Amino acid sequence: MIYDQARYVENGQYEPLLSEKETTEVDVGGDDSPLPDDLTRDSVELPDLSEPELARHYTRLSQMNWSIDSGPYPLGSCTMKYNPKFTEAVAADPNGSVHPDRSDESIQGNLELLYGLQEYLAEIGGMDAVTLQPPAGAAGEFAGILVAKAYHEANGEDRNEVIIPASAHGTNFASAAMAGYDVVELPSAEDGRVDVEALEAAVGDDTAALMLTNPNTVGLFERDIEHIAETVHDAGGLLYYDGANLNALLGRARPGDMGFDIMHYNVHKTFATPHGGGGPGAGPVGVVDELAEYLPSPRVRERSSGSGYELFDPEQSVGKVHGFQGNWLVLVKAYAYIARLGDEGLLDASAKAVLNANYLGSQVEFDIPYGPYHHEFAATSGEKDAADVAKRMLDYGVHPPTTKWPEMVPEAMLTEPTEIESKKSLDDLAAAFNNAAADDEETLADAPTRTTARRIDQVSAARNPRLSWRALGDDE
Amino acid sequence: MFEIPDDLRYMESHEWTSTDDVARVGITDFAQDELGDVVFVELPEEGDDITKNEEFGVVESIKAVSDLYAPISGTVVGVNEALFDQPELVNDDPYAEGWMLEVEPADEGEFDELLTAEEYREQTE
């Protein structure tokens, strides 16, 4: 495939932002507004564009961007899945868009859907109770750790440590620290899994929880999971499951059955809703019975009369972690996805996620030090700089994998094609890896050359961030 | 070769300190090279106490975020505020303009527990 990304440049500048285009001062009247004068204005400055010009502006921006709608996007652990358009259609149904303060009685359909999603997720994770409130995966982690903390405090236990493997997602460390815990980092064993002896030495009266993802961040299944769970539970700690890698297990194994007490679900990863970076996200949390009363509020339950649904606050709830019932439209998309796939479809998704990763891994010439892996693998670019290889892969018309992480693999390229890619796409991806592997240092260092923008100046971006359109004129 | 001034003392974690009555503290040429372009530095305030071998701040580069460890115990009497606007000074001039703290040592005997320039050089080779 020959690939060249679109590039619109005007006066040496990429497609100008709306705020940089010609504007017109528009009179908005407002004399009869009941608001105080200092809260109103007489005119507003708006971009001076016709509808087609506006449509072209956004189309151009999207063409200069990379998305999973334009090609493969195999970011390991970040899991970029195609968002099926039917879920967008369901979420766009105006019948579902009701004011969140309306009475339970008048939004029974919405509550039924939320209840159904709670039940679906509980079943999938092997959990007893689910909250849909957290607005993202990391927010779910934080809420889950707050639940663990509330549980220990209610039992009069003063536990101040959370144990996390060195290979875990960075959010795990942040969630535990934000909840006020000291983080104990667990080294990986030689085979890339949890070092069970180190865990046995680390657990004790101070252990509040162990946070784990399974399969772990290089795609390896934690074979000692039952022993790990027993070790943590015997010390009085809880086991937290980071749902980031649930894709490998979907419909086949359940965190609850492995001994996990708390988990979050990344609905954008596992159930194909958009990633939170582009708008609202959702990170529901599931727990075992013993912890249900601490979950964030509100949750949805069936009325005791047996007909209809109602919102309720769990008795010892840690409180709200987001407004109202969570990010409704994202939850609708997750529900629609699960309902459309059904048991058979979810089983097929995990099978293909693992099959695709293993087929792609078999076709890639870079060394893959740890295995057998499941839905993702961490290849190493060896003597080559993984960032250079990644930039070069862009030139071959695919998005590169996650680079330089996890650190247990030197120059890591953590790759997760997901179940959505066909054999043809996987072959294209493999070709991009292998072409980059064959390119010389100079070509790699110079890449990318076919993208809209070439190497981004990360240093200036970090040292002189301009975080608002108002700062655009502040050129150094 | 990395610059390792003979008159300073060093930690294995790549911080340096002068041995003056008011000791200056920073990170070494080797450390700044390993980190790459430094984009952010977080330091304690004047009047704060720091404790030998414990974290006193954070240095962030485009590659990594790293804790800074105190080579000596003492009271912070000066902070290089220029680093807040120009973190690149740590890269450009790690032993002079890129200094981080001025510390009144609690125990001058602690200097002798640190690596000499020669010992530190061996570690980096």
XYZ file of C-alpha atoms in Angstrom:
601
model
C 0.000 0.000 0.000
C 1.186 3.505 -0.783
C 0.352 5.964 1.926
C 0.427 9.742 2.089
C -1.483 11.655 4.711
C -3.451 14.754 3.714
C -1.791 18.109 4.355
C -3.540 21.469 4.171
C -1.197 24.390 4.678
C -2.034 28.075 4.434
C 0.618 30.771 4.855
C 3.028 28.218 6.270
C 0.515 27.030 8.808
C -1.600 23.876 8.971
C -5.337 24.328 8.460
C -5.978 27.290 10.776
C -8.176 26.746 13.823
C -11.579 28.401 13.864
C -10.278 31.010 16.276
C -7.546 31.869 13.782
C -9.866 32.323 10.830
C -11.541 35.544 9.821
C -14.173 36.569 12.322
C -17.164 38.895 12.434
C -18.581 40.761 15.381
C -22.220 39.708 15.591
C -24.827 41.721 17.465
C -26.693 39.454 19.873
C -29.070 42.054 21.289
C -29.820 40.895 24.792
C -31.327 44.137 26.103
C -34.338 42.280 27.407
C -32.305 39.618 29.226
C -33.270 39.161 32.884
C -29.595 38.445 33.708
C -27.409 41.102 35.382
C -25.478 43.342 32.970
C -22.083 41.915 33.924
C -23.218 38.459 32.841
C -24.463 39.462 29.403
C -22.850 40.935 26.291
C -24.126 42.835 23.310
C -22.045 41.181 20.648
C -19.952 38.094 20.130
C -17.041 37.397 17.798
C -17.739 34.422 15.549
C -15.803 32.767 12.715
C -16.936 34.216 9.396
C -17.613 30.977 7.543
C -20.325 29.481 5.405
C -21.619 26.016 6.167
C -19.547 24.306 3.438
C -16.441 26.110 4.656
C -17.120 24.865 8.148
C -17.752 21.318 6.927
C -14.473 21.416 4.966
C -12.598 22.699 8.000
C -13.580 19.718 10.131
C -13.156 17.248 7.292
C -9.645 18.558 6.673
C -8.750 18.268 10.354
C -10.017 14.689 10.401
C -7.981 13.869 7.277
C -4.836 15.182 8.923
C -5.536 13.025 11.955
C -5.084 9.278 12.376
C -7.958 7.199 13.640
C -9.034 3.602 13.745
C -11.482 4.468 10.998
C -8.508 5.124 8.692
C -6.326 2.111 9.485
C -4.908 -0.365 12.027
C -4.174 1.105 15.467
C -2.558 -1.665 17.543
C -1.756 0.218 20.766
C -0.922 -2.410 23.373
C -2.877 -2.122 26.639
C -4.597 1.042 25.395
C -6.802 -1.152 23.185
C -8.037 0.898 20.274
C -11.147 -0.860 19.009
C -13.363 0.166 16.163
C -16.554 1.787 17.485
C -19.437 0.163 15.616
C -21.699 2.819 14.138
C -24.907 1.128 15.261
C -24.031 1.959 18.886
C -23.778 5.630 17.895
C -27.217 5.405 16.336
C -28.677 3.881 19.496
C -27.058 6.561 21.682
C -28.369 9.285 19.374
C -31.996 8.221 19.881
C -33.642 11.333 21.339
C -35.983 9.157 23.413
C -33.074 8.264 25.672
C -31.934 11.838 26.240
C -33.831 12.804 29.346
C -32.955 15.206 32.120
C -31.094 13.234 34.783
C -33.150 14.845 37.568
C -36.417 13.421 36.328
C -38.332 11.108 38.640
C -37.527 7.386 38.586
C -41.105 6.770 37.538
C -40.731 8.784 34.336
C -37.435 7.232 33.170
C -38.124 3.548 33.682
C -36.686 2.674 30.270
C -33.381 4.347 31.057
C -33.196 2.678 34.465
C -33.946 -0.692 32.937
C -31.024 -0.243 30.555
C -28.660 0.805 33.361
C -29.810 -2.122 35.487
C -29.306 -4.446 32.551
C -25.773 -3.170 32.048
C -24.992 -3.624 35.763
C -26.173 -7.223 35.427
C -24.261 -7.867 32.187
C -21.024 -6.551 33.685
C -21.494 -8.464 36.942
C -21.994 -11.673 34.950
C -18.997 -11.034 32.696
C -16.658 -10.227 35.607
C -17.996 -12.748 38.102
C -18.848 -9.903 40.470
C -21.943 -9.463 42.669
C -22.614 -5.724 42.394
C -21.671 -3.022 39.898
C -21.656 0.781 39.871
C -21.746 2.573 36.525
C -20.789 5.967 37.903
C -17.024 6.365 37.365
C -16.371 8.371 34.185
C -13.181 6.575 33.001
C -11.010 3.540 33.656
C -8.613 5.388 35.952
C -11.556 6.994 37.762
C -12.932 3.489 38.231
C -9.635 2.352 39.722
C -9.678 5.262 42.130
C -13.304 4.569 43.097
C -12.467 0.861 43.564
C -9.573 1.660 45.873
C -11.802 4.072 47.841
C -14.229 1.168 48.293
C -11.398 -1.026 49.615
C -10.385 1.741 51.989
C -13.947 2.246 53.263
C -14.234 -1.508 53.820
C -11.058 -1.716 55.892
C -11.966 1.376 57.892
C -15.442 0.020 58.632
C -13.769 -3.098 59.994
C -11.523 -1.025 62.224
C -8.467 -2.044 60.221
C -5.629 0.385 59.753
C -3.923 -0.764 56.581
C -1.737 1.684 54.682
C -0.133 -0.227 51.811
C -1.202 -1.200 48.319
C 1.021 -3.713 46.499
C 1.440 -3.262 42.732
C 3.658 -5.211 40.302
C 6.339 -3.118 38.593
C 4.804 -4.009 35.212
C 1.364 -2.563 36.100
C -0.307 0.352 34.366
C 0.869 3.712 35.722
C -2.676 4.582 36.744
C -2.588 1.826 39.399
C 0.192 3.584 41.281
C -1.548 6.937 40.918
C -4.940 5.627 42.091
C -3.449 4.044 45.204
C -1.408 7.140 46.029
C -4.383 9.464 45.469
C -6.401 7.368 47.905
C -3.659 7.991 50.485
C -1.888 4.638 50.338
C 1.819 3.907 50.329
C 2.684 1.960 47.193
C 4.805 -1.183 47.491
C 6.273 -2.094 44.113
C 6.601 -5.790 43.389
C 9.405 -6.955 41.061
C 8.559 -9.301 38.190
C 9.854 -12.876 38.241
C 12.177 -14.037 35.460
C 9.292 -15.448 33.454
C 7.604 -12.007 33.433
C 4.868 -12.920 35.899
C 4.293 -11.950 39.542
C 7.206 -12.954 41.755
C 5.242 -15.076 44.222
C 8.046 -15.247 46.784
C 8.408 -11.468 46.729
C 4.638 -11.180 47.159
C 4.664 -13.531 50.145
C 7.375 -11.398 51.710
C 5.535 -8.137 50.973
C 2.034 -8.950 52.295
C 1.187 -8.388 55.927
C -0.955 -6.472 58.385
C -0.385 -3.277 56.418
C -1.638 -4.693 53.108
C -4.894 -3.087 52.028
C -4.909 -4.521 48.512
C -2.953 -6.027 45.651
C -3.709 -4.488 42.248
C -3.217 -6.838 39.325
C -4.109 -7.143 35.680
C -4.456 -10.585 34.148
C -3.202 -11.331 31.556
C -0.472 -8.915 32.579
C 0.971 -6.072 30.521
C 3.124 -8.345 28.352
C 0.131 -10.594 27.679
C 1.064 -13.413 30.091
C -1.581 -15.186 32.132
C -0.818 -15.210 35.862
C -0.848 -18.971 36.346
C -0.444 -18.710 40.115
C -3.484 -16.489 40.456
C -5.272 -18.778 42.938
C -2.219 -18.932 45.177
C -1.734 -15.173 44.820
C -5.369 -14.559 45.838
C -5.020 -16.872 48.825
C -1.806 -15.161 49.936
C -3.411 -11.710 49.854
C -6.660 -12.845 51.463
C -4.863 -14.728 54.248
C -3.149 -11.466 55.158
C -6.526 -9.692 55.266
C -5.987 -7.748 52.046
C -8.262 -7.392 49.032
C -7.523 -8.303 45.432
C -8.119 -5.622 42.800
C -8.460 -6.491 39.097
C -7.461 -3.885 36.531
C -9.906 -4.598 33.708
C -7.626 -3.192 31.023
C -6.807 -6.666 29.764
C -10.227 -8.253 30.140
C -10.406 -8.671 26.350
C -8.345 -11.831 26.525
C -10.728 -13.486 28.979
C -14.134 -12.303 27.822
C -16.623 -15.135 28.246
C -13.885 -17.631 29.135
C -12.606 -16.805 32.599
C -13.861 -14.373 35.227
C -11.853 -12.270 37.681
C -14.436 -13.079 40.391
C -13.757 -16.798 39.970
C -10.015 -16.182 40.302
C -10.521 -14.596 43.723
C -10.634 -10.914 42.805
C -12.807 -8.773 45.077
C -12.942 -5.517 43.105
C -12.526 -4.740 39.411
C -13.095 -1.988 36.946
C -14.203 -2.393 33.351
C -12.762 -0.238 30.609
C -15.856 -0.046 28.455
C -13.885 1.808 25.756
C -11.454 -1.100 25.526
C -13.628 -4.136 26.022
C -17.019 -2.935 24.809
C -15.906 -0.660 21.969
C -17.137 2.726 23.185
C -15.049 5.780 22.225
C -11.957 6.515 24.306
C -12.452 9.123 27.002
C -9.838 11.443 25.500
C -12.322 12.307 22.775
C -15.221 12.957 25.110
C -16.900 11.385 28.106
C -15.862 7.832 29.037
C -17.005 5.249 31.557
C -15.209 2.938 33.978
C -17.796 0.874 35.885
C -16.648 -0.936 39.035
C -17.733 -4.381 40.173
C -17.299 -5.870 43.639
C -18.111 -8.994 45.632
C -21.131 -8.967 47.952
C -19.173 -7.991 51.043
C -18.144 -4.683 49.439
C -21.414 -3.783 47.703
C -22.607 -1.378 50.393
C -19.546 0.844 49.879
C -19.997 1.382 46.115
C -20.441 4.928 44.759
C -24.032 6.132 44.584
C -26.501 5.990 43.017
C -26.974 2.446 41.748
C -30.055 0.958 40.121
C -32.092 -1.926 41.558
C -35.398 -3.655 40.957
C -38.182 -2.326 43.122
C -39.142 -4.588 45.978
C -42.654 -4.699 44.550
C -41.156 -6.600 41.650
C -42.219 -4.158 38.948
C -39.906 -1.510 37.642
C -36.589 -0.024 38.759
C -35.335 2.644 41.147
C -32.141 4.493 42.002
C -30.724 3.951 45.485
C -27.703 4.928 47.560
C -25.718 1.977 48.960
C -25.766 2.142 52.782
C -22.134 3.012 53.439
C -21.415 4.455 50.010
C -18.134 6.271 49.450
C -20.369 8.881 47.793
C -20.535 10.247 44.304
C -17.549 10.073 41.982
C -19.352 11.754 39.072
C -22.592 13.592 38.370
C -25.951 11.841 38.335
C -25.870 8.229 37.026
C -22.535 8.424 35.236
C -21.957 9.118 31.540
C -25.256 7.835 30.203
C -24.548 7.919 26.465
C -21.354 5.880 26.829
C -23.171 3.368 28.967
C -25.874 3.071 26.293
C -23.201 2.246 23.710
C -21.639 -0.409 25.955
C -25.053 -1.956 26.586
C -25.884 -1.977 22.887
C -22.535 -3.622 22.061
C -22.926 -6.388 24.650
C -26.557 -6.999 23.701
C -25.727 -7.180 19.984
C -22.812 -9.597 20.442
C -24.449 -11.830 23.017
C -22.683 -14.769 24.659
C -21.514 -16.188 21.366
C -20.209 -12.877 20.070
C -18.308 -12.062 23.255
C -16.674 -15.509 23.208
C -15.744 -14.964 19.584
C -14.264 -11.537 20.418
C -11.848 -12.925 23.009
C -10.921 -15.855 20.787
C -10.082 -13.566 17.870
C -8.292 -11.039 20.098
C -5.896 -13.800 21.188
C -5.690 -15.439 17.755
C -4.946 -12.123 16.025
C -2.197 -11.182 18.482
C -0.601 -14.604 18.110
C -0.822 -14.597 14.306
C 0.627 -11.095 14.090
C 3.358 -12.005 16.590
C 4.283 -15.012 14.444
C 4.701 -12.788 11.372
C 6.773 -10.042 13.048
C 10.528 -10.385 12.719
C 11.340 -8.536 15.948
C 12.088 -10.706 18.973
C 9.252 -11.247 21.478
C 10.964 -12.175 24.762
C 7.936 -13.235 26.864
C 5.263 -15.795 26.104
C 2.989 -17.553 25.604
C 1.071 -14.317 25.251
C -2.629 -13.765 24.842
C -4.290 -10.621 23.417
C -1.085 -8.555 23.227
C 2.663 -9.063 22.936
C 5.711 -6.986 23.763
C 8.233 -7.180 20.930
C 11.630 -5.525 21.297
C 13.263 -3.421 18.602
C 16.636 -4.562 19.967
C 19.458 -2.264 18.878
C 17.041 0.074 17.149
C 15.233 2.878 18.963
C 11.608 1.799 19.412
C 10.435 5.385 18.948
C 12.222 5.589 15.570
C 10.705 2.285 14.447
C 7.301 3.568 15.524
C 7.691 6.796 13.550
C 8.729 4.820 10.490
C 5.711 2.535 10.786
C 3.526 5.604 10.290
C 5.050 5.942 6.814
C 3.783 2.458 5.979
C 0.191 3.485 6.632
C -0.431 1.954 10.053
C -0.393 3.356 13.563
C 2.554 2.011 15.580
C 2.202 0.047 18.817
C 2.740 1.435 22.331
C 6.497 2.046 22.650
C 9.109 1.791 25.442
C 6.640 0.257 27.875
C 6.464 -1.922 29.880
C 10.020 -1.341 30.969
C 10.723 -5.017 31.637
C 11.177 -5.332 27.851
C 13.981 -3.119 26.496
C 12.838 -0.900 23.585
C 9.397 -2.424 23.931
C 6.727 -2.332 21.252
C 3.562 -3.454 23.013
C 1.162 -4.587 20.320
C -2.550 -5.401 20.501
C -4.345 -5.731 17.171
C -7.668 -6.676 18.878
C -10.303 -8.925 17.346
C -11.378 -6.350 14.766
C -8.571 -6.813 12.240
C -8.794 -9.186 9.286
C -5.897 -11.374 8.146
C -5.200 -8.834 5.387
C -4.915 -5.988 7.960
C -2.689 -8.130 10.166
C -0.456 -8.856 7.186
C -0.260 -5.110 6.441
C 0.717 -4.506 10.054
C 3.355 -7.229 9.958
C 4.739 -5.745 6.743
C 5.007 -2.336 8.406
C 6.945 -3.855 11.337
C 9.216 -5.822 9.043
C 9.847 -3.006 6.568
C 10.821 -0.740 9.458
C 13.063 -3.514 10.802
C 14.881 -3.572 7.449
C 15.291 0.219 7.162
C 18.657 1.807 7.973
C 19.277 4.096 10.958
C 19.185 7.251 8.872
C 15.795 6.460 7.361
C 14.415 5.635 10.802
C 15.788 8.828 12.365
C 14.278 10.881 9.539
C 10.814 9.289 9.733
C 7.989 9.977 9.375
C 8.029 11.634 5.966
C 4.564 10.793 4.640
C 2.463 12.095 7.502
C 0.863 15.536 7.790
C 3.221 16.546 10.569
C 6.697 15.080 10.925
C 8.507 14.765 14.291
C 6.672 16.711 16.938
C 8.815 19.011 19.104
C 8.031 17.292 22.399
C 10.493 19.390 24.364
C 8.931 22.728 23.417
C 5.465 21.285 23.910
C 6.370 20.249 27.459
C 8.344 23.365 28.352
C 6.003 25.936 26.828
C 2.562 24.411 26.752
C -0.175 26.557 25.217
C -3.298 25.131 26.684
C -5.941 27.483 25.341
C -6.690 29.091 21.977
C -6.149 32.393 23.774
C -2.452 31.484 24.038
C -2.048 30.829 20.310
C -0.738 34.331 19.698
C 1.949 33.978 22.377
C 4.723 32.965 20.013
C 8.122 32.832 21.627
C 33.176 11.563 28.664
C 31.022 13.166 31.291
C 32.201 16.050 33.360
C 32.773 15.076 37.022
C 34.356 17.939 39.001
C 36.949 16.786 41.548
C 35.842 19.138 44.325
C 32.282 17.779 44.628
C 30.847 14.702 46.362
C 28.359 12.327 44.704
C 25.571 9.850 45.292
C 25.060 6.575 43.440
C 21.719 8.037 42.363
C 23.604 10.804 40.497
C 23.135 13.849 42.741
C 26.133 16.034 43.596
C 26.849 18.339 46.532
C 29.571 20.854 47.242
C 31.216 20.659 50.647
C 30.860 24.355 51.504
C 29.335 25.798 54.685
C 26.288 26.366 52.544
C 26.350 23.331 50.261
C 25.006 23.443 46.735
C 23.125 20.403 45.427
C 22.264 19.328 41.880
C 22.335 16.384 39.481
C 25.354 15.258 37.507
C 26.256 15.625 33.856
C 25.750 11.871 33.476
C 22.253 12.124 34.997
C 21.135 14.971 32.743
C 22.408 13.088 29.707
C 20.537 9.918 30.698
C 17.349 11.861 31.359
C 17.371 13.784 28.108
C 15.679 17.160 27.807
C 14.495 18.230 31.249
C 11.067 19.870 31.085
C 10.099 20.314 34.737
C 11.777 20.508 38.141
C 9.994 20.355 41.495
C 11.980 21.490 44.544
C 11.316 22.102 48.256
C 10.921 25.627 49.625
C 13.394 27.676 51.581
C 13.261 26.723 55.257
C 12.307 23.107 54.546
C 14.457 20.356 56.013
C 15.803 17.596 53.815
C 17.068 14.220 55.002
C 20.006 12.296 53.586
C 18.938 9.529 51.168
C 15.317 10.691 51.166
C 13.433 12.298 48.267
C 13.604 16.067 48.118
C 12.110 16.754 44.709
C 11.313 15.546 41.230
C 12.909 16.043 37.841
C 10.882 15.359 34.722
C 12.230 14.871 31.214
C 10.465 13.827 28.026
C 11.658 10.300 28.806
C 11.016 9.878 32.508
C 9.995 11.317 35.845
C 12.647 10.730 38.524
C 12.848 11.392 42.240
C 15.755 13.433 43.547
C 17.555 12.117 46.644
C 19.234 14.282 49.239
C 22.997 13.704 49.495
C 23.040 15.296 52.972
C 20.645 16.284 55.739
C 20.070 19.955 56.458
C 17.945 23.038 56.006
C 17.216 24.511 52.586
C 18.401 28.116 52.520
C 18.303 28.679 48.759
C 16.336 27.344 45.780
C 17.317 27.904 42.143
C 14.059 29.441 40.990
C 15.457 29.984 37.489
C 14.850 26.264 36.882
C 11.088 26.730 37.114
C 11.119 28.813 33.921
C 14.249 27.365 32.343
C 14.510 23.696 33.285
C 16.944 23.317 30.364
C 19.654 24.859 32.580
C 19.926 21.411 34.190
C 20.972 20.037 30.787
C 23.098 22.961 29.693
C 25.090 23.557 32.851
C 24.415 20.920 35.534
C 27.169 22.010 37.942
C 26.754 25.801 37.756
C 23.618 27.483 36.465
C 21.678 24.228 36.797
C 22.187 23.924 40.579
C 19.051 23.068 42.543
C 19.371 23.716 46.283
C 21.561 25.517 48.795
C 21.592 23.595 52.037
C 22.939 24.333 55.502
C 24.298 20.914 56.467
C 23.079 19.429 59.749
C 26.178 17.255 60.028
C 29.251 18.007 57.957
C 30.496 14.508 58.702
C 27.957 13.276 56.151
C 30.100 14.612 53.293
C 32.669 11.911 53.970
C 30.054 9.187 53.503
C 29.497 10.246 49.884
C 31.379 9.108 46.781
C 34.452 11.022 45.701
C 34.748 12.163 42.090
C 37.011 9.221 41.382
C 34.618 6.709 42.940
C 31.670 8.193 41.068
C 33.625 8.119 37.799
C 34.201 4.392 38.274
C 30.482 3.890 38.750
C 29.563 5.659 35.525
C 32.138 3.900 33.383
